[in-house]
mmCIF file of C-alpha atoms in Angstrom:
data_model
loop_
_atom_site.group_PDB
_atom_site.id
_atom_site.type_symbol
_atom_site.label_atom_id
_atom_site.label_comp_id
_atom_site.label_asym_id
_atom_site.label_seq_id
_atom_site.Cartn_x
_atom_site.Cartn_y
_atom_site.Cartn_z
ATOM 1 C CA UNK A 1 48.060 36.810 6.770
ATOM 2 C CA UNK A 2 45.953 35.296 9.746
ATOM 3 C CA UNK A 3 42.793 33.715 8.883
ATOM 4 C CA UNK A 4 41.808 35.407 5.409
ATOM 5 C CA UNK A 5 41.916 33.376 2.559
ATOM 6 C CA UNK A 6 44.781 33.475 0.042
ATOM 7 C CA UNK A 7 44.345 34.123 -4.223
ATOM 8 C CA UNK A 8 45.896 31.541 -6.331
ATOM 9 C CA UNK A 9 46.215 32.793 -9.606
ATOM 10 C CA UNK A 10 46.076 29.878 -12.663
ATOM 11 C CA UNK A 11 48.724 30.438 -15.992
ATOM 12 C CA UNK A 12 48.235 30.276 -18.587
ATOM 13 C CA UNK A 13 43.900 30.713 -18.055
ATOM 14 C CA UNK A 14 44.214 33.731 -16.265
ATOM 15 C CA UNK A 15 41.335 32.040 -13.451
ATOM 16 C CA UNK A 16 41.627 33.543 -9.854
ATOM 17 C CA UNK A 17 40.024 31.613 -7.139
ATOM 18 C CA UNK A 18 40.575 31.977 -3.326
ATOM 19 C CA UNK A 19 41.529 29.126 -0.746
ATOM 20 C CA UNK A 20 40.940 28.960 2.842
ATOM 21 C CA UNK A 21 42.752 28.272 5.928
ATOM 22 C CA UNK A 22 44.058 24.800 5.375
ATOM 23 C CA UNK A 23 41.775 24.026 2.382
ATOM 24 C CA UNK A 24 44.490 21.837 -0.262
ATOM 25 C CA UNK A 25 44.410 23.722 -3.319
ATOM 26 C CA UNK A 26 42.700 20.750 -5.185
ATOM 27 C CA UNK A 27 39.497 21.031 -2.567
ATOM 28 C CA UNK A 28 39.614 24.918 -2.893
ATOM 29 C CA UNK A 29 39.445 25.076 -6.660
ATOM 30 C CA UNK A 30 36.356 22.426 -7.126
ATOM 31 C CA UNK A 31 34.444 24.877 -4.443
ATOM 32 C CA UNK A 32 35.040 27.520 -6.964
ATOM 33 C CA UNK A 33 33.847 25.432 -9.721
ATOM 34 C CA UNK A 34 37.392 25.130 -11.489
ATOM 35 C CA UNK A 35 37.880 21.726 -13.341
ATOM 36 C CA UNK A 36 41.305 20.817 -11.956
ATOM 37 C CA UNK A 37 42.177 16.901 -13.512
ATOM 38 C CA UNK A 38 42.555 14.410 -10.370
ATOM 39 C CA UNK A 39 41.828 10.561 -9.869
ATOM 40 C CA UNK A 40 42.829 9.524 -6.145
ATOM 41 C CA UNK A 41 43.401 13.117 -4.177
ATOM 42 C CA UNK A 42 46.186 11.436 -2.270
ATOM 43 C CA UNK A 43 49.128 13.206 -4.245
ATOM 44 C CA UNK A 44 49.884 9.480 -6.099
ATOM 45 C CA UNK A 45 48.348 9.966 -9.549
ATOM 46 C CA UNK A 46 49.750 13.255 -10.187
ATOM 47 C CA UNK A 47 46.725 14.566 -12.115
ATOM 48 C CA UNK A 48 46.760 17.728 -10.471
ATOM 49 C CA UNK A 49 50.196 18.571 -10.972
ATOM 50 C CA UNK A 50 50.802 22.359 -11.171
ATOM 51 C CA UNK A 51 54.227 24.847 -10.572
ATOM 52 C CA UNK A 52 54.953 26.883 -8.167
ATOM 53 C CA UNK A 53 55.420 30.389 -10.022
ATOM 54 C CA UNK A 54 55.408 32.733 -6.907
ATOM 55 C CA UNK A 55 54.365 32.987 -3.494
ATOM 56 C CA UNK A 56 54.357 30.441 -0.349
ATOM 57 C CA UNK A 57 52.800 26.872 -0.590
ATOM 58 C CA UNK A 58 52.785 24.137 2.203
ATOM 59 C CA UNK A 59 53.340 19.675 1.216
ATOM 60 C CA UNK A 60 50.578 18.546 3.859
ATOM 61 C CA UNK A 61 52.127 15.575 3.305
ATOM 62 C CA UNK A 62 55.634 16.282 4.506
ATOM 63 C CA UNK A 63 55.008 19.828 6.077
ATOM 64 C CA UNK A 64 57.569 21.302 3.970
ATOM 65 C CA UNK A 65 57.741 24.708 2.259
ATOM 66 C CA UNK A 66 57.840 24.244 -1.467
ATOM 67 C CA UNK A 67 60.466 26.202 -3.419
ATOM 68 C CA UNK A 68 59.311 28.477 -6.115
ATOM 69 C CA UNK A 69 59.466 26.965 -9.593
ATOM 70 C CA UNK A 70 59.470 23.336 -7.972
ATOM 71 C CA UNK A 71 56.318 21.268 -9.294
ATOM 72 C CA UNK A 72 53.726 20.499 -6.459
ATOM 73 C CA UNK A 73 50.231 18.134 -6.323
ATOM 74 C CA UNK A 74 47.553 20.313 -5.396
ATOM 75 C CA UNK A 75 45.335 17.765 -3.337
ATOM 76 C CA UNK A 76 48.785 18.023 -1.075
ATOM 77 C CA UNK A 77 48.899 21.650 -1.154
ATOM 78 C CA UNK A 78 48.020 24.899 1.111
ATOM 79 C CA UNK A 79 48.395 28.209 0.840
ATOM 80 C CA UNK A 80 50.535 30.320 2.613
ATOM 81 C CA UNK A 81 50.209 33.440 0.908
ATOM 82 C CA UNK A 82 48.743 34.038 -2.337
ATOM 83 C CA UNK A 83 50.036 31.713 -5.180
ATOM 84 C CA UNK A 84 50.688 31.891 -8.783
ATOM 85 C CA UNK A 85 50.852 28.466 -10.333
ATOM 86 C CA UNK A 86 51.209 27.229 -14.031
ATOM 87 C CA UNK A 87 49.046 24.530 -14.649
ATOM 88 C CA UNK A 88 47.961 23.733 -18.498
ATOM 89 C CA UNK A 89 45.215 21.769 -17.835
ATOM 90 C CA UNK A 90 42.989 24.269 -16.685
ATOM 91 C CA UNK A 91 41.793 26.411 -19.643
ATOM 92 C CA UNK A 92 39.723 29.690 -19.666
ATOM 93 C CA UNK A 93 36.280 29.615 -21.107
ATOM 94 C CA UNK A 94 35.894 28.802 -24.121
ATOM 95 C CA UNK A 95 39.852 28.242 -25.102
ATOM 96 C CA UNK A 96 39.006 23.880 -24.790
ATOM 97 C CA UNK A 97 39.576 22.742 -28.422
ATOM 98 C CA UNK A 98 36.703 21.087 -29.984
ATOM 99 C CA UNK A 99 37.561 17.751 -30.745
ATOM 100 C CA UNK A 100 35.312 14.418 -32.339
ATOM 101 C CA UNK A 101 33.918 11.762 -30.039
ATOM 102 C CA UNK A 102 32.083 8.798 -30.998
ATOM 103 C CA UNK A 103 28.804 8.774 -27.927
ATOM 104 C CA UNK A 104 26.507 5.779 -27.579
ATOM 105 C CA UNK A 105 23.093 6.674 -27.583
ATOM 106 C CA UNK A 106 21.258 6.121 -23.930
ATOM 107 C CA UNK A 107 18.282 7.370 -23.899
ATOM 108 C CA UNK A 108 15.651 9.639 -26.197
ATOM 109 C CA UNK A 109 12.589 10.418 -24.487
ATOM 110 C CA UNK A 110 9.573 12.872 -25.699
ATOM 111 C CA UNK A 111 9.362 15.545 -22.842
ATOM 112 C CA UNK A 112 6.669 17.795 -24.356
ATOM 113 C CA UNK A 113 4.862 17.755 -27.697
ATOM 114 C CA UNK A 114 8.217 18.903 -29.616
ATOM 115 C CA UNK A 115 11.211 18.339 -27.566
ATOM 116 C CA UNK A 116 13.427 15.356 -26.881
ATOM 117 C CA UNK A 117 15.447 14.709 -23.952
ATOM 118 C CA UNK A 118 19.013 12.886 -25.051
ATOM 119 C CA UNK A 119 21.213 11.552 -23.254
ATOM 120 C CA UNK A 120 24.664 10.133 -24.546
ATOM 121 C CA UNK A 121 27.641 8.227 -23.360
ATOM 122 C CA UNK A 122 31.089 9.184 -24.405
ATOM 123 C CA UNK A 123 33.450 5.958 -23.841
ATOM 124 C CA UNK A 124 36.185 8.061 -23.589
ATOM 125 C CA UNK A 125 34.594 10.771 -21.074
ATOM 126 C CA UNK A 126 37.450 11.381 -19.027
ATOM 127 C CA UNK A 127 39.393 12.981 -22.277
ATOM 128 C CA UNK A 128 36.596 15.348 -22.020
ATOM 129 C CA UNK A 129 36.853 18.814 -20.988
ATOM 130 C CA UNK A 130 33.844 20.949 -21.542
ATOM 131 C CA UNK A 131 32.563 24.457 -19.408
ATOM 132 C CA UNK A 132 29.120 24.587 -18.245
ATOM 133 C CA UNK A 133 27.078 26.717 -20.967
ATOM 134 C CA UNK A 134 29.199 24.803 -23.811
ATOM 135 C CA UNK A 135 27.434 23.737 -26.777
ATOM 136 C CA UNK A 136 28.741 20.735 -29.226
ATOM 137 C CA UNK A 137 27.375 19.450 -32.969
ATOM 138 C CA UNK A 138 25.996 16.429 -34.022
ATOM 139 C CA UNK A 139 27.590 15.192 -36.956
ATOM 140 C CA UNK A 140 25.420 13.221 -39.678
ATOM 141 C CA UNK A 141 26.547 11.742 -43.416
ATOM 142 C CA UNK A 142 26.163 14.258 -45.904
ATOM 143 C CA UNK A 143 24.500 16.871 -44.041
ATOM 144 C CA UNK A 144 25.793 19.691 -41.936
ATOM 145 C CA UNK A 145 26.399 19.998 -38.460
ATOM 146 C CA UNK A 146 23.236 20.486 -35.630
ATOM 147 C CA UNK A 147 24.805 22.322 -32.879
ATOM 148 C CA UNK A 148 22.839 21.480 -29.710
ATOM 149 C CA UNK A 149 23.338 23.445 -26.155
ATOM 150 C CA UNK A 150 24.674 21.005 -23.939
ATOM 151 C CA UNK A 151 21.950 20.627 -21.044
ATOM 152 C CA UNK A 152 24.383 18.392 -18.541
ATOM 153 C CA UNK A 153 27.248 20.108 -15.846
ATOM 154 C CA UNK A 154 30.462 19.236 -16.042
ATOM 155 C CA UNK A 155 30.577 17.221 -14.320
ATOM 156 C CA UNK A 156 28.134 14.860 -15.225
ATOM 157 C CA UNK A 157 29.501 11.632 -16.556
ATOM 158 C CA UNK A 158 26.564 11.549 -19.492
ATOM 159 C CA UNK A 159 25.847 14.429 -21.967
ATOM 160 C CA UNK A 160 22.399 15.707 -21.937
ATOM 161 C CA UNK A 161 20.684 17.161 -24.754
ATOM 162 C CA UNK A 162 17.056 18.944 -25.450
ATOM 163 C CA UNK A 163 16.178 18.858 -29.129
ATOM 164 C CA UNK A 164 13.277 20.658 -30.417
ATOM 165 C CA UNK A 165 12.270 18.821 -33.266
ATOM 166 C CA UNK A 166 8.663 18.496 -35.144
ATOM 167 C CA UNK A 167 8.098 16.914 -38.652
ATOM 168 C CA UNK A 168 8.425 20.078 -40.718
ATOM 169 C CA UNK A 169 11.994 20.706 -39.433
ATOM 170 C CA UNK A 170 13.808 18.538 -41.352
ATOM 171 C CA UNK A 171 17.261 18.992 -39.760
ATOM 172 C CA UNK A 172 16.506 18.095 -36.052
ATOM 173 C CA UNK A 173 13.771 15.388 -37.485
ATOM 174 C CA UNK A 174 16.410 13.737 -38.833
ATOM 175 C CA UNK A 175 19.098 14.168 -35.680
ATOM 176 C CA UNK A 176 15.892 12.687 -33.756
ATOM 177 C CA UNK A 177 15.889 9.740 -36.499
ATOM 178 C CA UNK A 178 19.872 8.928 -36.301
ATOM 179 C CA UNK A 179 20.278 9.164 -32.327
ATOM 180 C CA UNK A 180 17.144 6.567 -32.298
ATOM 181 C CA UNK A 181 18.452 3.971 -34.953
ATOM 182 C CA UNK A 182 20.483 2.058 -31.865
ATOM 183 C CA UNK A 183 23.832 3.194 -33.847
ATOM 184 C CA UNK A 184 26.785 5.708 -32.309
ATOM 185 C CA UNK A 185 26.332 8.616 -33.270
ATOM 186 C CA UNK A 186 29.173 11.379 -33.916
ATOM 187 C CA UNK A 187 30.079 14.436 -32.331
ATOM 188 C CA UNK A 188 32.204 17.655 -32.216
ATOM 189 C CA UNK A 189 32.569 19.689 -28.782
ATOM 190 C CA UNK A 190 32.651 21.857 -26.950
ATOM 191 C CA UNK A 191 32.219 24.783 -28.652
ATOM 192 C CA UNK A 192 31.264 28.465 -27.098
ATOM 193 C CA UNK A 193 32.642 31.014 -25.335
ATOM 194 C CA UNK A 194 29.561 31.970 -22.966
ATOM 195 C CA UNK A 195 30.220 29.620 -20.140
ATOM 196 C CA UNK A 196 31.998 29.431 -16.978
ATOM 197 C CA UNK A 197 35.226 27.984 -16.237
ATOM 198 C CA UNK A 198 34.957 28.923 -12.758
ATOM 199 C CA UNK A 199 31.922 30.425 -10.318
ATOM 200 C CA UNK A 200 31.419 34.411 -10.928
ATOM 201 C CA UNK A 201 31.758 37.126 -8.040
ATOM 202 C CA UNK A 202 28.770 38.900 -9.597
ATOM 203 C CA UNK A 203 24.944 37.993 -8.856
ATOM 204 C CA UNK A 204 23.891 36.296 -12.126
ATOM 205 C CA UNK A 205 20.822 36.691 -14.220
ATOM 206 C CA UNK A 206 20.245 33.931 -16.693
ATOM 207 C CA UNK A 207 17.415 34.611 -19.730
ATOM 208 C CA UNK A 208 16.096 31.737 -21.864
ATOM 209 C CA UNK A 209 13.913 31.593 -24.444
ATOM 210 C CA UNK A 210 12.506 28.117 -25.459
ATOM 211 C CA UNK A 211 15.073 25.318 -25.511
ATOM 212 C CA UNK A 212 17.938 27.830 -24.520
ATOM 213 C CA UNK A 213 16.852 26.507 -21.369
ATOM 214 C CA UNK A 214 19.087 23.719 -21.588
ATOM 215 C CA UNK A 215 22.469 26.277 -21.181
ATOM 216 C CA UNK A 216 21.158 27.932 -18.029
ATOM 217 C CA UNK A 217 20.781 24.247 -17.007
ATOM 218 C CA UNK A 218 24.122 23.366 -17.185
ATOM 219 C CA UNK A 219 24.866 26.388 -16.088
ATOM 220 C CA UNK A 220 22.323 25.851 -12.871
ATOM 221 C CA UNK A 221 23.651 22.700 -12.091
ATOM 222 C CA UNK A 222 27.315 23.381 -11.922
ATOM 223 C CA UNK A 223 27.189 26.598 -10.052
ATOM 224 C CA UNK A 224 25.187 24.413 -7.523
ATOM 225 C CA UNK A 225 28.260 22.143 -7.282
ATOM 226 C CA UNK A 226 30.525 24.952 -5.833
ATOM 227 C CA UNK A 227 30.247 27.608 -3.234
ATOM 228 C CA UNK A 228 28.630 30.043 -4.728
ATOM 229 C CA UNK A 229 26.220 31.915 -3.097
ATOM 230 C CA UNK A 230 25.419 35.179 -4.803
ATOM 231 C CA UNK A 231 22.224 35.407 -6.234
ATOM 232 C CA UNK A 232 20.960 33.426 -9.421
ATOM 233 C CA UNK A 233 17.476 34.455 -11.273
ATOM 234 C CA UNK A 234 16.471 32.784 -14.164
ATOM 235 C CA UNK A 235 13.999 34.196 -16.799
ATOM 236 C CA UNK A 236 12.633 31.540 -18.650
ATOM 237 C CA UNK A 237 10.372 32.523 -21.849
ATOM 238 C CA UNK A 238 8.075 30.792 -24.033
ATOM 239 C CA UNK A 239 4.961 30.874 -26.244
ATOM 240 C CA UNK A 240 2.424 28.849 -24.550
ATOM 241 C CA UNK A 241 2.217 26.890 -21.293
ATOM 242 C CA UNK A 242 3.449 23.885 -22.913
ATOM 243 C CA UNK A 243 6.378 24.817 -24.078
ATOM 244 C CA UNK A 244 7.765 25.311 -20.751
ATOM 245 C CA UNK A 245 8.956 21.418 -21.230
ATOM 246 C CA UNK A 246 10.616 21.369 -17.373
ATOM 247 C CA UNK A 247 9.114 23.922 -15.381
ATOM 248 C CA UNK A 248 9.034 21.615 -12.438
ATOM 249 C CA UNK A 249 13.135 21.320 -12.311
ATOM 250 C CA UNK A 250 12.907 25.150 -12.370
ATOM 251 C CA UNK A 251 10.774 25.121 -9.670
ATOM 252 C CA UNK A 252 12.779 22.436 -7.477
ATOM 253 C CA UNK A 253 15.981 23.997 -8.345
ATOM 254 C CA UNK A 254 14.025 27.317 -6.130
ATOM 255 C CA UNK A 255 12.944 25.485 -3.551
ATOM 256 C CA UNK A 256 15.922 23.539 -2.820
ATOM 257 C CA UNK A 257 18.348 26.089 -3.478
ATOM 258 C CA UNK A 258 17.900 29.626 -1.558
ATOM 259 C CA UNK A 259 20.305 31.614 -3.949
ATOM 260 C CA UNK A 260 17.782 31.062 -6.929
ATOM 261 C CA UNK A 261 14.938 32.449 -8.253
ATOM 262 C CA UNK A 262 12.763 31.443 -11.375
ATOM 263 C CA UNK A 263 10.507 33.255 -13.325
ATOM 264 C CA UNK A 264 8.786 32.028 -16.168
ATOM 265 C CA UNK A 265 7.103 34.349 -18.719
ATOM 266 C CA UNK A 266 4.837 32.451 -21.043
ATOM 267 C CA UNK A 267 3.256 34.525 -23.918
ATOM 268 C CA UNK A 268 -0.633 34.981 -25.089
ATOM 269 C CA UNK A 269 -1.614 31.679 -26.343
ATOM 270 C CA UNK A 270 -3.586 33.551 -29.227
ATOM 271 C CA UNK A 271 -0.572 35.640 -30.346
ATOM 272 C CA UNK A 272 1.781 34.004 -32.319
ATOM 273 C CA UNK A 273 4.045 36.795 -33.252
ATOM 274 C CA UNK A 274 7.133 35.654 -31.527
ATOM 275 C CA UNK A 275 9.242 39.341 -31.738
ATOM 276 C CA UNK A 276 6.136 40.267 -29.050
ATOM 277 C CA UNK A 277 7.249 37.549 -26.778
ATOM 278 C CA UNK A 278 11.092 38.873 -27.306
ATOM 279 C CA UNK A 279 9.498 42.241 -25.872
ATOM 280 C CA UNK A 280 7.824 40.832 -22.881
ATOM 281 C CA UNK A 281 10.689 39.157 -21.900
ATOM 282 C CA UNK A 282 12.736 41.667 -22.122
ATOM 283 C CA UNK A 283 10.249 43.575 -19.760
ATOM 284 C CA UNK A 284 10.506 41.145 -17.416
ATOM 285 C CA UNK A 285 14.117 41.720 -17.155
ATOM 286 C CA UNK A 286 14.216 44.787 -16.986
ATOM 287 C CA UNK A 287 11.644 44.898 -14.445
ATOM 288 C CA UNK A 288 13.541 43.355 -11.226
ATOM 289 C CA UNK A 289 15.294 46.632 -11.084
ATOM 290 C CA UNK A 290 19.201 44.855 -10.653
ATOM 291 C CA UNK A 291 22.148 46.875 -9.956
ATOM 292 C CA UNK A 292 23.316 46.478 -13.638
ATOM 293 C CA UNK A 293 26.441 47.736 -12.997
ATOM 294 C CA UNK A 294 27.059 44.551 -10.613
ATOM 295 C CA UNK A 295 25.312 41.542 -12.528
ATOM 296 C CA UNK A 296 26.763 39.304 -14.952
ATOM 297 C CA UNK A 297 24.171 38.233 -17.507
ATOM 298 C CA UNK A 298 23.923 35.025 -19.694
ATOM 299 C CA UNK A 299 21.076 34.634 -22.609
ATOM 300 C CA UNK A 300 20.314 31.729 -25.000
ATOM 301 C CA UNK A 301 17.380 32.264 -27.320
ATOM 302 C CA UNK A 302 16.906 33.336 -31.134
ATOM 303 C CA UNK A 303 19.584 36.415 -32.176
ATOM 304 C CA UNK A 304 16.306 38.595 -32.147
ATOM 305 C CA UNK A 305 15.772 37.706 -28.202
ATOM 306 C CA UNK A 306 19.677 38.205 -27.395
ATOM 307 C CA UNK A 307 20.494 41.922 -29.309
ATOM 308 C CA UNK A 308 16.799 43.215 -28.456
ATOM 309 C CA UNK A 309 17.600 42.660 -24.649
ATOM 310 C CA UNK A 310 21.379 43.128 -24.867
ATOM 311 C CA UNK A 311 20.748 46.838 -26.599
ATOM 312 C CA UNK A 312 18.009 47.173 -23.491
ATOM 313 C CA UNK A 313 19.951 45.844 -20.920
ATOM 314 C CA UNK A 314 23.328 48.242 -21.801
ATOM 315 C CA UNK A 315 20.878 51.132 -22.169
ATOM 316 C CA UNK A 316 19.844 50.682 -18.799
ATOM 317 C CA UNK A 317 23.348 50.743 -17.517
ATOM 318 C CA UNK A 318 24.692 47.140 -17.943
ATOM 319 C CA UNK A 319 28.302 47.157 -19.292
ATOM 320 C CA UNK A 320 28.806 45.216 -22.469
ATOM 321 C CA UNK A 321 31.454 42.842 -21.100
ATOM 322 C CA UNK A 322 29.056 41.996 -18.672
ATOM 323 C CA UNK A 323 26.861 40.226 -21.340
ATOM 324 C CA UNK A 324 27.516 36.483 -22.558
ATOM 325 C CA UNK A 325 25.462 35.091 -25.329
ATOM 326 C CA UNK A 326 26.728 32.667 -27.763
ATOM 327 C CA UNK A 327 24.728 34.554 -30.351
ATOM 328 C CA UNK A 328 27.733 37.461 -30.495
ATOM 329 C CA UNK A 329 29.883 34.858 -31.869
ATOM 330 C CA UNK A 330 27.776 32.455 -34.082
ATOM 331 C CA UNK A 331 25.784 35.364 -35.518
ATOM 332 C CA UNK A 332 27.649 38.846 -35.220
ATOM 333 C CA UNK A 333 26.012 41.804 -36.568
ATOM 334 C CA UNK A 334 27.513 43.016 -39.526
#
């Protein structure tokens, strides 16, 4: 096959990724963003066991073809053709099973006049599996869950969370209240099927509205962990000025990163009717003129925000299954 790059196709996840000349298998996935388990990369811990289904794979360490159906360690593997492997520890978006962690509390911090920045520590971290976009709950006595997007990659050893919270809502108020009493606090995750187990091959556009910003950071983050180098815009809209609690990340994240683009759309400060600011957003969008057929779109916001510009964005030629929102599963329309 010369010098192109070979497919290796993941079972049961269905995940496709391609590897390069020489590139072990391990090295090849984490440019694609794929969350393969490993501890030492030298073939000893056997993390990143997988088995050969079909096709022709190299030991680097012995230079020996590996039969197919014989297990193999995939920091010690190459491609020599395109590969099928089985490998359950790689899971499709959102097919991780939520599962309860008790997280120490590290830091809350006010970052604007209504939103918290958390961040948590997980003893047990490395029995977590999460996607970048994945959301998780905070669980209180006697009340019901807060589900909170997570704001951290994957790869991140802490979790990061934004919580909007102000006196009159009760609910976050008192999330704000337990994560700042100095005891653990409990949690369920990840939850959501909007995220990415592995980079896209499409251009992405990500739309926020207020603290959905904390998705497209995850999202953000890990995508600038692999190779990916299609282009990223983010859309980014809020009310007023100061809602726009890390505008200067956004604005880093451009300059340091030629792939991305941010623009922020901030509402009238003397209209309050939010369904207006759901309009101009969604005229923002629309107004960059993508090749909708050949986009992959990803919105956090209210369910208002996500079906006004979902119906938009498919009228103007963007295929359904090209739309991720977490909103389609948490609040289906009827």
């Amino acid at each position: 096959m010369g010098s192109e790059p070979r497919w290796v196709g993941l079972k049961p996840s269905g995940i496709r990724y391609s590897a390069g000349i020489n590139v072990d298998l391990l090295s090849a996935a984490a440019d694609a963003g794929i969350a393969v388990p490993f501890a030492c990369k030298n073939g000893v811990c056997e993390l990143c066991e997988a088995r050969l289904l079909s096709g022709s794979a190299l030991n680097t360490r012995n230079q020996q073809m590996i039969p197919v159906g014989a297990r193999l360690m995939m920091c010690r593997t190459v491609a020599c053709d395109h590969l099928e492997l089985e490998i359950s520890a790689v899971m499709a978006a959102g097919k991780n099973q939520p599962r309860k962690f008790q997280a120490n509390v590290v830091d809350v911090r006010s970052i604007s006049h209504d939103v918290y920045r958390v961040e948590l520590q997980l003893p047990r971290r490395r029995e977590l599996s999460f996607h970048a976009g994945q959301y998780l709950s905070v669980i209180l006595p006697d009340a019901e869950p807060c589900y909170f997007s997570i704001a951290s990659s994957p790869s991140e050893q802490n979790i990061e969370l934004h919580i909007q919270a102000s006196p009159e809502w009760v609910s976050a108020q008192k999330v704000i209240d337990a994560l700042t009493s100095g005891e653990a606090v409990s949690l369920e995750l990840p939850h959501g099927k909007a995220c990415l187990a592995s980079a896209p091959e499409k251009p992405l556009l990500l739309i926020a509205a207020g603290t959905g910003f904390a998705q497209m950071k995850s999202l953000v983050e890990y995508l600038r962990g692999t190779s990916f180098s299609q282009p990223v815009k983010l859309f980014w809209g809020v009310r007023r000025h100061e809602d726009m609690y890390l505008r200067s990340m956004a604005r880093q994240w451009e300059q340091e990163w030629s792939a991305f683009t941010f623009q922020p759309v901030v509402g009238d400060d003397e209209d309050n009717d939010w369904s207006g600011h759901h309009d101009q957003l969604v005229r923002a969008v629309l107004a960059t003129g993508a090749d909708w057929k050949n986009v992959e779109v990803h919105a956090s916001g209210s369910p208002t925000m996500v079906y006004t510009l979902m119906d938009a964005l498919i009228e103007a030629g963007l295929p359904p299954e090209g739309f991720f929102s977490d909103v389609l599963e948490y609040a289906p329309r009827s």
